[in-house]
């Protein structure tokens, strides 16, 4: 029963692991942001995900994702708070009751589109959109009956490649854009945090 194994509990497991891994990566993400920003991205994410402990057990996956989005909107701060808030609110709006590869591809595509329309970043602008778009494209290329966990594992590998590809890019959005040519050669911190989120997702669904 797919909907029993990939329901609320799996998403709670995802969020819990994402929180642990983002808190563990706080200093790394702050350091990335110190090079091409103001040095707070890891602290912002850790503060936002720590605030999720106040969420009481929601009745379903959609409400969980919406509550995560609201908490991140309220507690992450910075440019990334609005964008991660949008990401989770969009997932919550259309998370499928019986997830499979095409349905999860569709909901992540909607979340990518929402983040892009909120932040006006194109693919290649050196932002969190780059690994997210890479993951969506990977999922879109899957056969419809591909096992979800395996498809998400491949999407997470694609996301990590998308993150790594931000290194040589010229930043065109957010604070990093102020660094101009000096942004080249530094990995984008939001791309790193988005990859952490997508890697942990692949370990909990499927
Ligand atoms: P701030 O830049 O306000 O200090 P953070 O440091 O928390 O916020 O987040 C910075 C990250 O947010 C960047 O590394 C980038 O990935 C992402 N970001 C910033 N602006 C945009 C945007 N317009 N579109 C997409 N992502 C963005
Ligand atoms: Mg910052």
JSON list of C-alpha atoms and ligand atoms in Angstrom, two decimals:
[
{"chain": "A", "resi": 1, "resn": "UNK", "atom": "CA", "xyz": [0.00, 0.00, 0.00]},
{"chain": "A", "resi": 2, "resn": "UNK", "atom": "CA", "xyz": [1.95, 2.93, -1.30]},
{"chain": "A", "resi": 3, "resn": "UNK", "atom": "CA", "xyz": [-0.07, 5.57, 0.52]},
{"chain": "A", "resi": 4, "resn": "UNK", "atom": "CA", "xyz": [0.53, 3.87, 3.85]},
{"chain": "A", "resi": 5, "resn": "UNK", "atom": "CA", "xyz": [4.30, 3.72, 3.44]},
{"chain": "A", "resi": 6, "resn": "UNK", "atom": "CA", "xyz": [4.69, 7.18, 1.92]},
{"chain": "A", "resi": 7, "resn": "UNK", "atom": "CA", "xyz": [2.37, 9.21, 4.07]},
{"chain": "A", "resi": 8, "resn": "UNK", "atom": "CA", "xyz": [2.67, 11.67, 6.89]},
{"chain": "A", "resi": 9, "resn": "UNK", "atom": "CA", "xyz": [5.26, 9.61, 8.79]},
{"chain": "A", "resi": 10, "resn": "UNK", "atom": "CA", "xyz": [7.67, 9.55, 5.85]},
{"chain": "A", "resi": 11, "resn": "UNK", "atom": "CA", "xyz": [7.43, 13.32, 5.46]},
{"chain": "A", "resi": 12, "resn": "UNK", "atom": "CA", "xyz": [7.96, 13.82, 9.19]},
{"chain": "A", "resi": 13, "resn": "UNK", "atom": "CA", "xyz": [11.06, 11.66, 8.86]},
{"chain": "A", "resi": 14, "resn": "UNK", "atom": "CA", "xyz": [12.25, 13.81, 5.96]},
{"chain": "A", "resi": 15, "resn": "UNK", "atom": "CA", "xyz": [11.77, 17.07, 7.88]},
{"chain": "A", "resi": 16, "resn": "UNK", "atom": "CA", "xyz": [13.44, 15.66, 10.99]},
{"chain": "A", "resi": 17, "resn": "UNK", "atom": "CA", "xyz": [16.50, 14.49, 9.05]},
{"chain": "A", "resi": 18, "resn": "UNK", "atom": "CA", "xyz": [16.66, 17.76, 7.10]},
{"chain": "A", "resi": 19, "resn": "UNK", "atom": "CA", "xyz": [16.68, 19.65, 10.39]},
{"chain": "A", "resi": 20, "resn": "UNK", "atom": "CA", "xyz": [19.47, 17.50, 11.83]},
{"chain": "A", "resi": 21, "resn": "UNK", "atom": "CA", "xyz": [21.57, 17.79, 8.67]},
{"chain": "A", "resi": 22, "resn": "UNK", "atom": "CA", "xyz": [21.01, 21.53, 8.25]},
{"chain": "A", "resi": 23, "resn": "UNK", "atom": "CA", "xyz": [21.92, 22.18, 11.88]},
{"chain": "A", "resi": 24, "resn": "UNK", "atom": "CA", "xyz": [25.06, 20.04, 11.40]},
{"chain": "A", "resi": 25, "resn": "UNK", "atom": "CA", "xyz": [25.90, 22.05, 8.26]},
{"chain": "A", "resi": 26, "resn": "UNK", "atom": "CA", "xyz": [25.31, 25.45, 9.90]},
{"chain": "A", "resi": 27, "resn": "UNK", "atom": "CA", "xyz": [28.98, 26.48, 10.08]},
{"chain": "A", "resi": 28, "resn": "UNK", "atom": "CA", "xyz": [29.64, 25.24, 6.52]},
{"chain": "A", "resi": 29, "resn": "UNK", "atom": "CA", "xyz": [26.64, 27.14, 5.12]},
{"chain": "A", "resi": 30, "resn": "UNK", "atom": "CA", "xyz": [27.60, 30.29, 7.05]},
{"chain": "A", "resi": 31, "resn": "UNK", "atom": "CA", "xyz": [31.13, 30.01, 5.62]},
{"chain": "A", "resi": 32, "resn": "UNK", "atom": "CA", "xyz": [29.80, 29.67, 2.06]},
{"chain": "A", "resi": 33, "resn": "UNK", "atom": "CA", "xyz": [27.62, 32.73, 2.66]},
{"chain": "A", "resi": 34, "resn": "UNK", "atom": "CA", "xyz": [30.56, 34.68, 4.14]},
{"chain": "A", "resi": 35, "resn": "UNK", "atom": "CA", "xyz": [32.35, 34.42, 0.78]},
{"chain": "A", "resi": 36, "resn": "UNK", "atom": "CA", "xyz": [29.50, 35.83, -1.36]},
{"chain": "A", "resi": 37, "resn": "UNK", "atom": "CA", "xyz": [26.96, 37.16, 1.13]},
{"chain": "A", "resi": 38, "resn": "UNK", "atom": "CA", "xyz": [26.62, 38.17, 4.76]},
{"chain": "A", "resi": 39, "resn": "UNK", "atom": "CA", "xyz": [27.57, 34.90, 6.43]},
{"chain": "A", "resi": 40, "resn": "UNK", "atom": "CA", "xyz": [24.20, 33.99, 7.93]},
{"chain": "A", "resi": 41, "resn": "UNK", "atom": "CA", "xyz": [22.66, 31.33, 5.68]},
{"chain": "A", "resi": 42, "resn": "UNK", "atom": "CA", "xyz": [23.47, 28.37, 7.95]},
{"chain": "A", "resi": 43, "resn": "UNK", "atom": "CA", "xyz": [22.30, 30.26, 11.03]},
{"chain": "A", "resi": 44, "resn": "UNK", "atom": "CA", "xyz": [19.11, 31.29, 9.21]},
{"chain": "A", "resi": 45, "resn": "UNK", "atom": "CA", "xyz": [18.30, 27.71, 8.19]},
{"chain": "A", "resi": 46, "resn": "UNK", "atom": "CA", "xyz": [19.15, 26.27, 11.61]},
{"chain": "A", "resi": 47, "resn": "UNK", "atom": "CA", "xyz": [16.93, 28.86, 13.32]},
{"chain": "A", "resi": 48, "resn": "UNK", "atom": "CA", "xyz": [14.06, 28.18, 10.92]},
{"chain": "A", "resi": 49, "resn": "UNK", "atom": "CA", "xyz": [14.23, 24.41, 11.21]},
{"chain": "A", "resi": 50, "resn": "UNK", "atom": "CA", "xyz": [14.65, 24.56, 14.99]},
{"chain": "A", "resi": 51, "resn": "UNK", "atom": "CA", "xyz": [11.36, 26.49, 15.09]},
{"chain": "A", "resi": 52, "resn": "UNK", "atom": "CA", "xyz": [9.63, 23.44, 13.57]},
{"chain": "A", "resi": 53, "resn": "UNK", "atom": "CA", "xyz": [9.75, 21.76, 16.97]},
{"chain": "A", "resi": 54, "resn": "UNK", "atom": "CA", "xyz": [6.72, 23.89, 17.91]},
{"chain": "A", "resi": 55, "resn": "UNK", "atom": "CA", "xyz": [4.58, 22.21, 15.22]},
{"chain": "A", "resi": 56, "resn": "UNK", "atom": "CA", "xyz": [2.02, 19.92, 16.83]},
{"chain": "A", "resi": 57, "resn": "UNK", "atom": "CA", "xyz": [1.31, 16.64, 15.05]},
{"chain": "A", "resi": 58, "resn": "UNK", "atom": "CA", "xyz": [-0.66, 17.60, 11.94]},
{"chain": "A", "resi": 59, "resn": "UNK", "atom": "CA", "xyz": [-3.46, 15.41, 10.59]},
{"chain": "A", "resi": 60, "resn": "UNK", "atom": "CA", "xyz": [-1.98, 14.93, 7.13]},
{"chain": "A", "resi": 61, "resn": "UNK", "atom": "CA", "xyz": [1.01, 15.45, 4.88]},
{"chain": "A", "resi": 62, "resn": "UNK", "atom": "CA", "xyz": [-0.41, 18.55, 3.19]},
{"chain": "A", "resi": 63, "resn": "UNK", "atom": "CA", "xyz": [-0.97, 20.33, 6.48]},
{"chain": "A", "resi": 64, "resn": "UNK", "atom": "CA", "xyz": [2.49, 19.33, 7.73]},
{"chain": "A", "resi": 65, "resn": "UNK", "atom": "CA", "xyz": [4.14, 20.83, 4.64]},
{"chain": "A", "resi": 66, "resn": "UNK", "atom": "CA", "xyz": [2.06, 24.01, 4.92]},
{"chain": "A", "resi": 67, "resn": "UNK", "atom": "CA", "xyz": [2.97, 24.39, 8.60]},
{"chain": "A", "resi": 68, "resn": "UNK", "atom": "CA", "xyz": [6.65, 23.89, 7.74]},
{"chain": "A", "resi": 69, "resn": "UNK", "atom": "CA", "xyz": [6.29, 26.61, 5.10]},
{"chain": "A", "resi": 70, "resn": "UNK", "atom": "CA", "xyz": [4.67, 29.04, 7.55]},
{"chain": "A", "resi": 71, "resn": "UNK", "atom": "CA", "xyz": [7.31, 28.41, 10.22]},
{"chain": "A", "resi": 72, "resn": "UNK", "atom": "CA", "xyz": [10.16, 28.90, 7.75]},
{"chain": "A", "resi": 73, "resn": "UNK", "atom": "CA", "xyz": [8.55, 32.10, 6.45]},
{"chain": "A", "resi": 74, "resn": "UNK", "atom": "CA", "xyz": [8.41, 33.39, 10.00]},
{"chain": "A", "resi": 75, "resn": "UNK", "atom": "CA", "xyz": [11.77, 32.22, 11.32]},
{"chain": "A", "resi": 76, "resn": "UNK", "atom": "CA", "xyz": [14.43, 31.78, 8.62]},
{"chain": "A", "resi": 77, "resn": "UNK", "atom": "CA", "xyz": [14.60, 35.46, 7.66]},
{"chain": "A", "resi": 78, "resn": "UNK", "atom": "CA", "xyz": [16.76, 36.70, 4.82]},
{"chain": "A", "resi": 79, "resn": "UNK", "atom": "CA", "xyz": [15.96, 36.17, 1.18]},
{"chain": "A", "resi": 80, "resn": "UNK", "atom": "CA", "xyz": [15.96, 32.43, 1.67]},
{"chain": "A", "resi": 81, "resn": "UNK", "atom": "CA", "xyz": [13.14, 32.51, 4.27]},
{"chain": "A", "resi": 82, "resn": "UNK", "atom": "CA", "xyz": [10.56, 33.71, 1.77]},
{"chain": "A", "resi": 83, "resn": "UNK", "atom": "CA", "xyz": [11.84, 31.27, -0.86]},
{"chain": "A", "resi": 84, "resn": "UNK", "atom": "CA", "xyz": [11.90, 28.18, 1.37]},
{"chain": "A", "resi": 85, "resn": "UNK", "atom": "CA", "xyz": [8.52, 29.25, 2.76]},
{"chain": "A", "resi": 86, "resn": "UNK", "atom": "CA", "xyz": [7.18, 29.36, -0.78]},
{"chain": "A", "resi": 87, "resn": "UNK", "atom": "CA", "xyz": [8.80, 25.99, -1.55]},
{"chain": "A", "resi": 88, "resn": "UNK", "atom": "CA", "xyz": [7.07, 24.18, 1.33]},
{"chain": "A", "resi": 89, "resn": "UNK", "atom": "CA", "xyz": [3.74, 26.01, 0.99]},
{"chain": "A", "resi": 90, "resn": "UNK", "atom": "CA", "xyz": [3.63, 24.95, -2.67]},
{"chain": "A", "resi": 91, "resn": "UNK", "atom": "CA", "xyz": [4.46, 21.34, -1.76]},
{"chain": "A", "resi": 92, "resn": "UNK", "atom": "CA", "xyz": [1.70, 21.45, 0.87]},
{"chain": "A", "resi": 93, "resn": "UNK", "atom": "CA", "xyz": [-0.84, 22.81, -1.59]},
{"chain": "A", "resi": 94, "resn": "UNK", "atom": "CA", "xyz": [-0.59, 19.82, -3.92]},
{"chain": "A", "resi": 95, "resn": "UNK", "atom": "CA", "xyz": [1.29, 16.98, -2.22]},
{"chain": "A", "resi": 96, "resn": "UNK", "atom": "CA", "xyz": [-0.34, 13.80, -3.63]},
{"chain": "A", "resi": 97, "resn": "UNK", "atom": "CA", "xyz": [-2.17, 11.43, -1.30]},
{"chain": "A", "resi": 98, "resn": "UNK", "atom": "CA", "xyz": [-0.60, 8.47, -3.11]},
{"chain": "A", "resi": 99, "resn": "UNK", "atom": "CA", "xyz": [2.88, 9.62, -4.16]},
{"chain": "A", "resi": 100, "resn": "UNK", "atom": "CA", "xyz": [4.61, 8.01, -7.11]},
{"chain": "A", "resi": 101, "resn": "UNK", "atom": "CA", "xyz": [7.39, 9.21, -9.38]},
{"chain": "A", "resi": 102, "resn": "UNK", "atom": "CA", "xyz": [5.31, 11.31, -11.83]},
{"chain": "A", "resi": 103, "resn": "UNK", "atom": "CA", "xyz": [3.23, 12.86, -9.04]},
{"chain": "A", "resi": 104, "resn": "UNK", "atom": "CA", "xyz": [6.26, 13.81, -6.96]},
{"chain": "A", "resi": 105, "resn": "UNK", "atom": "CA", "xyz": [7.93, 15.13, -10.12]},
{"chain": "A", "resi": 106, "resn": "UNK", "atom": "CA", "xyz": [4.86, 17.32, -10.72]},
{"chain": "A", "resi": 107, "resn": "UNK", "atom": "CA", "xyz": [4.70, 18.73, -7.21]},
{"chain": "A", "resi": 108, "resn": "UNK", "atom": "CA", "xyz": [8.44, 19.50, -7.14]},
{"chain": "A", "resi": 109, "resn": "UNK", "atom": "CA", "xyz": [8.08, 21.15, -10.55]},
{"chain": "A", "resi": 110, "resn": "UNK", "atom": "CA", "xyz": [5.33, 23.39, -9.13]},
{"chain": "A", "resi": 111, "resn": "UNK", "atom": "CA", "xyz": [7.55, 24.23, -6.16]},
{"chain": "A", "resi": 112, "resn": "UNK", "atom": "CA", "xyz": [10.45, 25.11, -8.47]},
{"chain": "A", "resi": 113, "resn": "UNK", "atom": "CA", "xyz": [8.17, 27.33, -10.55]},
{"chain": "A", "resi": 114, "resn": "UNK", "atom": "CA", "xyz": [6.85, 29.06, -7.41]},
{"chain": "A", "resi": 115, "resn": "UNK", "atom": "CA", "xyz": [10.38, 29.69, -6.07]},
{"chain": "A", "resi": 116, "resn": "UNK", "atom": "CA", "xyz": [11.39, 31.06, -9.46]},
{"chain": "A", "resi": 117, "resn": "UNK", "atom": "CA", "xyz": [8.43, 33.35, -9.75]},
{"chain": "A", "resi": 118, "resn": "UNK", "atom": "CA", "xyz": [8.95, 34.61, -6.19]},
{"chain": "A", "resi": 119, "resn": "UNK", "atom": "CA", "xyz": [12.68, 35.24, -6.58]},
{"chain": "A", "resi": 120, "resn": "UNK", "atom": "CA", "xyz": [12.85, 35.90, -10.33]},
{"chain": "A", "resi": 121, "resn": "UNK", "atom": "CA", "xyz": [15.91, 33.67, -10.62]},
{"chain": "A", "resi": 122, "resn": "UNK", "atom": "CA", "xyz": [16.57, 31.81, -13.85]},
{"chain": "A", "resi": 123, "resn": "UNK", "atom": "CA", "xyz": [18.42, 28.52, -13.98]},
{"chain": "A", "resi": 124, "resn": "UNK", "atom": "CA", "xyz": [22.14, 29.42, -14.07]},
{"chain": "A", "resi": 125, "resn": "UNK", "atom": "CA", "xyz": [21.80, 32.53, -11.87]},
{"chain": "A", "resi": 126, "resn": "UNK", "atom": "CA", "xyz": [23.73, 30.75, -9.07]},
{"chain": "A", "resi": 127, "resn": "UNK", "atom": "CA", "xyz": [20.92, 30.17, -6.54]},
{"chain": "A", "resi": 128, "resn": "UNK", "atom": "CA", "xyz": [18.98, 27.40, -4.80]},
{"chain": "A", "resi": 129, "resn": "UNK", "atom": "CA", "xyz": [17.01, 27.11, -8.05]},
{"chain": "A", "resi": 130, "resn": "UNK", "atom": "CA", "xyz": [19.95, 25.35, -9.75]},
{"chain": "A", "resi": 131, "resn": "UNK", "atom": "CA", "xyz": [19.94, 22.09, -7.73]},
{"chain": "A", "resi": 132, "resn": "UNK", "atom": "CA", "xyz": [16.13, 22.15, -7.53]},
{"chain": "A", "resi": 133, "resn": "UNK", "atom": "CA", "xyz": [15.80, 22.46, -11.29]},
{"chain": "A", "resi": 134, "resn": "UNK", "atom": "CA", "xyz": [18.37, 19.69, -11.80]},
{"chain": "A", "resi": 135, "resn": "UNK", "atom": "CA", "xyz": [16.34, 17.40, -9.53]},
{"chain": "A", "resi": 136, "resn": "UNK", "atom": "CA", "xyz": [13.09, 18.23, -11.33]},
{"chain": "A", "resi": 137, "resn": "UNK", "atom": "CA", "xyz": [14.65, 17.57, -14.74]},
{"chain": "A", "resi": 138, "resn": "UNK", "atom": "CA", "xyz": [16.00, 14.24, -13.48]},
{"chain": "A", "resi": 139, "resn": "UNK", "atom": "CA", "xyz": [12.53, 13.21, -12.23]},
{"chain": "A", "resi": 140, "resn": "UNK", "atom": "CA", "xyz": [10.90, 14.38, -15.46]},
{"chain": "A", "resi": 141, "resn": "UNK", "atom": "CA", "xyz": [13.21, 12.07, -17.39]},
{"chain": "A", "resi": 142, "resn": "UNK", "atom": "CA", "xyz": [12.14, 8.98, -15.39]},
{"chain": "A", "resi": 143, "resn": "UNK", "atom": "CA", "xyz": [9.86, 6.29, -16.71]},
{"chain": "A", "resi": 144, "resn": "UNK", "atom": "CA", "xyz": [6.40, 6.73, -15.11]},
{"chain": "A", "resi": 145, "resn": "UNK", "atom": "CA", "xyz": [6.65, 3.42, -13.28]},
{"chain": "A", "resi": 146, "resn": "UNK", "atom": "CA", "xyz": [10.15, 4.06, -11.89]},
{"chain": "A", "resi": 147, "resn": "UNK", "atom": "CA", "xyz": [10.37, 3.25, -8.17]},
{"chain": "A", "resi": 148, "resn": "UNK", "atom": "CA", "xyz": [10.02, 6.54, -6.29]},
{"chain": "A", "resi": 149, "resn": "UNK", "atom": "CA", "xyz": [12.89, 6.02, -3.85]},
{"chain": "A", "resi": 150, "resn": "UNK", "atom": "CA", "xyz": [15.29, 5.16, -6.67]},
{"chain": "A", "resi": 151, "resn": "UNK", "atom": "CA", "xyz": [14.10, 8.06, -8.83]},
{"chain": "A", "resi": 152, "resn": "UNK", "atom": "CA", "xyz": [14.56, 10.45, -5.90]},
{"chain": "A", "resi": 153, "resn": "UNK", "atom": "CA", "xyz": [18.04, 9.06, -5.23]},
{"chain": "A", "resi": 154, "resn": "UNK", "atom": "CA", "xyz": [18.98, 9.84, -8.85]},
{"chain": "A", "resi": 155, "resn": "UNK", "atom": "CA", "xyz": [17.35, 13.29, -8.49]},
{"chain": "A", "resi": 156, "resn": "UNK", "atom": "CA", "xyz": [19.47, 13.93, -5.38]},
{"chain": "A", "resi": 157, "resn": "UNK", "atom": "CA", "xyz": [22.63, 13.08, -7.34]},
{"chain": "A", "resi": 158, "resn": "UNK", "atom": "CA", "xyz": [21.48, 15.51, -10.04]},
{"chain": "A", "resi": 159, "resn": "UNK", "atom": "CA", "xyz": [20.84, 18.16, -7.37]},
{"chain": "A", "resi": 160, "resn": "UNK", "atom": "CA", "xyz": [24.37, 17.75, -6.01]},
{"chain": "A", "resi": 161, "resn": "UNK", "atom": "CA", "xyz": [25.69, 18.24, -9.54]},
{"chain": "A", "resi": 162, "resn": "UNK", "atom": "CA", "xyz": [23.50, 21.34, -9.85]},
{"chain": "A", "resi": 163, "resn": "UNK", "atom": "CA", "xyz": [24.94, 22.63, -6.56]},
{"chain": "A", "resi": 164, "resn": "UNK", "atom": "CA", "xyz": [28.51, 21.98, -7.68]},
{"chain": "A", "resi": 165, "resn": "UNK", "atom": "CA", "xyz": [27.81, 23.74, -10.98]},
{"chain": "A", "resi": 166, "resn": "UNK", "atom": "CA", "xyz": [27.05, 26.98, -9.09]},
{"chain": "A", "resi": 167, "resn": "UNK", "atom": "CA", "xyz": [30.77, 27.30, -8.22]},
{"chain": "A", "resi": 168, "resn": "UNK", "atom": "CA", "xyz": [31.95, 28.73, -11.54]},
{"chain": "A", "resi": 169, "resn": "UNK", "atom": "CA", "xyz": [28.74, 30.72, -12.16]},
{"chain": "A", "resi": 170, "resn": "UNK", "atom": "CA", "xyz": [28.38, 34.50, -11.99]},
{"chain": "A", "resi": 171, "resn": "UNK", "atom": "CA", "xyz": [25.73, 35.36, -9.36]},
{"chain": "A", "resi": 172, "resn": "UNK", "atom": "CA", "xyz": [22.79, 37.30, -10.75]},
{"chain": "A", "resi": 173, "resn": "UNK", "atom": "CA", "xyz": [20.32, 37.22, -7.84]},
{"chain": "A", "resi": 174, "resn": "UNK", "atom": "CA", "xyz": [20.36, 37.95, -4.13]},
{"chain": "A", "resi": 175, "resn": "UNK", "atom": "CA", "xyz": [23.26, 39.43, -2.16]},
{"chain": "A", "resi": 176, "resn": "UNK", "atom": "CA", "xyz": [25.81, 37.37, -4.10]},
{"chain": "A", "resi": 177, "resn": "UNK", "atom": "CA", "xyz": [24.97, 39.40, -7.22]},
{"chain": "A", "resi": 178, "resn": "UNK", "atom": "CA", "xyz": [26.54, 42.43, -5.50]},
{"chain": "A", "resi": 179, "resn": "UNK", "atom": "CA", "xyz": [29.87, 40.59, -5.60]},
{"chain": "A", "resi": 180, "resn": "UNK", "atom": "CA", "xyz": [29.84, 40.54, -9.40]},
{"chain": "A", "resi": 181, "resn": "UNK", "atom": "CA", "xyz": [32.84, 38.72, -10.86]},
{"chain": "A", "resi": 182, "resn": "UNK", "atom": "CA", "xyz": [34.12, 38.02, -7.34]},
{"chain": "A", "resi": 183, "resn": "UNK", "atom": "CA", "xyz": [31.22, 35.59, -6.91]},
{"chain": "A", "resi": 184, "resn": "UNK", "atom": "CA", "xyz": [32.85, 33.27, -9.45]},
{"chain": "A", "resi": 185, "resn": "UNK", "atom": "CA", "xyz": [34.60, 30.30, -7.86]},
{"chain": "A", "resi": 186, "resn": "UNK", "atom": "CA", "xyz": [32.35, 30.12, -4.78]},
{"chain": "A", "resi": 187, "resn": "UNK", "atom": "CA", "xyz": [29.55, 27.60, -4.32]},
{"chain": "A", "resi": 188, "resn": "UNK", "atom": "CA", "xyz": [26.16, 29.17, -3.62]},
{"chain": "A", "resi": 189, "resn": "UNK", "atom": "CA", "xyz": [25.03, 28.60, -0.01]},
{"chain": "A", "resi": 190, "resn": "UNK", "atom": "CA", "xyz": [21.33, 28.27, -0.89]},
{"chain": "A", "resi": 191, "resn": "UNK", "atom": "CA", "xyz": [22.22, 25.67, -3.51]},
{"chain": "A", "resi": 192, "resn": "UNK", "atom": "CA", "xyz": [24.03, 23.73, -0.78]},
{"chain": "A", "resi": 193, "resn": "UNK", "atom": "CA", "xyz": [21.06, 23.86, 1.63]},
{"chain": "A", "resi": 194, "resn": "UNK", "atom": "CA", "xyz": [18.57, 22.91, -1.11]},
{"chain": "A", "resi": 195, "resn": "UNK", "atom": "CA", "xyz": [20.74, 19.88, -1.93]},
{"chain": "A", "resi": 196, "resn": "UNK", "atom": "CA", "xyz": [20.73, 18.82, 1.74]},
{"chain": "A", "resi": 197, "resn": "UNK", "atom": "CA", "xyz": [16.92, 18.98, 1.68]},
{"chain": "A", "resi": 198, "resn": "UNK", "atom": "CA", "xyz": [16.62, 16.95, -1.53]},
{"chain": "A", "resi": 199, "resn": "UNK", "atom": "CA", "xyz": [19.17, 14.35, -0.39]},
{"chain": "A", "resi": 200, "resn": "UNK", "atom": "CA", "xyz": [17.25, 13.73, 2.82]},
{"chain": "A", "resi": 201, "resn": "UNK", "atom": "CA", "xyz": [13.96, 13.55, 0.88]},
{"chain": "A", "resi": 202, "resn": "UNK", "atom": "CA", "xyz": [15.36, 10.68, -1.17]},
{"chain": "A", "resi": 203, "resn": "UNK", "atom": "CA", "xyz": [16.08, 8.71, 2.01]},
{"chain": "A", "resi": 204, "resn": "UNK", "atom": "CA", "xyz": [12.51, 8.92, 3.31]},
{"chain": "A", "resi": 205, "resn": "UNK", "atom": "CA", "xyz": [10.21, 8.47, 0.34]},
{"chain": "A", "resi": 206, "resn": "UNK", "atom": "CA", "xyz": [9.83, 5.32, -1.63]},
{"chain": "B", "resi": 1, "resn": "LIG", "atom": "P1", "xyz": [20.28, 36.70, 2.69]},
{"chain": "B", "resi": 1, "resn": "LIG", "atom": "O1", "xyz": [20.93, 36.72, 1.33]},
{"chain": "B", "resi": 1, "resn": "LIG", "atom": "O2", "xyz": [19.13, 37.61, 2.78]},
{"chain": "B", "resi": 1, "resn": "LIG", "atom": "O3", "xyz": [21.30, 36.87, 3.78]},
{"chain": "B", "resi": 1, "resn": "LIG", "atom": "P2", "xyz": [20.38, 33.84, 3.10]},
{"chain": "B", "resi": 1, "resn": "LIG", "atom": "O4", "xyz": [21.82, 34.06, 3.35]},
{"chain": "B", "resi": 1, "resn": "LIG", "atom": "O5", "xyz": [19.65, 33.07, 4.13]},
{"chain": "B", "resi": 1, "resn": "LIG", "atom": "O6", "xyz": [19.64, 35.22, 2.85]},
{"chain": "B", "resi": 1, "resn": "LIG", "atom": "O7", "xyz": [20.17, 33.05, 1.73]},
{"chain": "B", "resi": 1, "resn": "LIG", "atom": "C1", "xyz": [20.98, 33.27, 0.62]},
{"chain": "B", "resi": 1, "resn": "LIG", "atom": "C2", "xyz": [20.60, 32.28, -0.47]},
{"chain": "B", "resi": 1, "resn": "LIG", "atom": "O8", "xyz": [19.28, 32.54, -0.92]},
{"chain": "B", "resi": 1, "resn": "LIG", "atom": "C3", "xyz": [21.47, 32.37, -1.70]},
{"chain": "B", "resi": 1, "resn": "LIG", "atom": "O9", "xyz": [22.60, 31.56, -1.58]},
{"chain": "B", "resi": 1, "resn": "LIG", "atom": "C4", "xyz": [20.55, 31.91, -2.82]},
{"chain": "B", "resi": 1, "resn": "LIG", "atom": "O10", "xyz": [20.63, 30.51, -3.05]},
{"chain": "B", "resi": 1, "resn": "LIG", "atom": "C5", "xyz": [19.19, 32.22, -2.28]},
{"chain": "B", "resi": 1, "resn": "LIG", "atom": "N1", "xyz": [18.61, 33.36, -2.99]},
{"chain": "B", "resi": 1, "resn": "LIG", "atom": "C6", "xyz": [18.78, 34.67, -2.72]},
{"chain": "B", "resi": 1, "resn": "LIG", "atom": "N2", "xyz": [18.06, 35.42, -3.57]},
{"chain": "B", "resi": 1, "resn": "LIG", "atom": "C7", "xyz": [17.43, 34.56, -4.41]},
{"chain": "B", "resi": 1, "resn": "LIG", "atom": "C8", "xyz": [16.53, 34.69, -5.51]},
{"chain": "B", "resi": 1, "resn": "LIG", "atom": "N3", "xyz": [16.11, 35.90, -5.93]},
{"chain": "B", "resi": 1, "resn": "LIG", "atom": "N4", "xyz": [16.06, 33.57, -6.11]},
{"chain": "B", "resi": 1, "resn": "LIG", "atom": "C9", "xyz": [16.46, 32.36, -5.69]},
{"chain": "B", "resi": 1, "resn": "LIG", "atom": "N5", "xyz": [17.30, 32.17, -4.66]},
{"chain": "B", "resi": 1, "resn": "LIG", "atom": "C10", "xyz": [17.79, 33.25, -4.04]},
{"chain": "B", "resi": 2, "resn": "LIG", "atom": "MG1", "xyz": [22.94, 35.61, 3.99]}
]
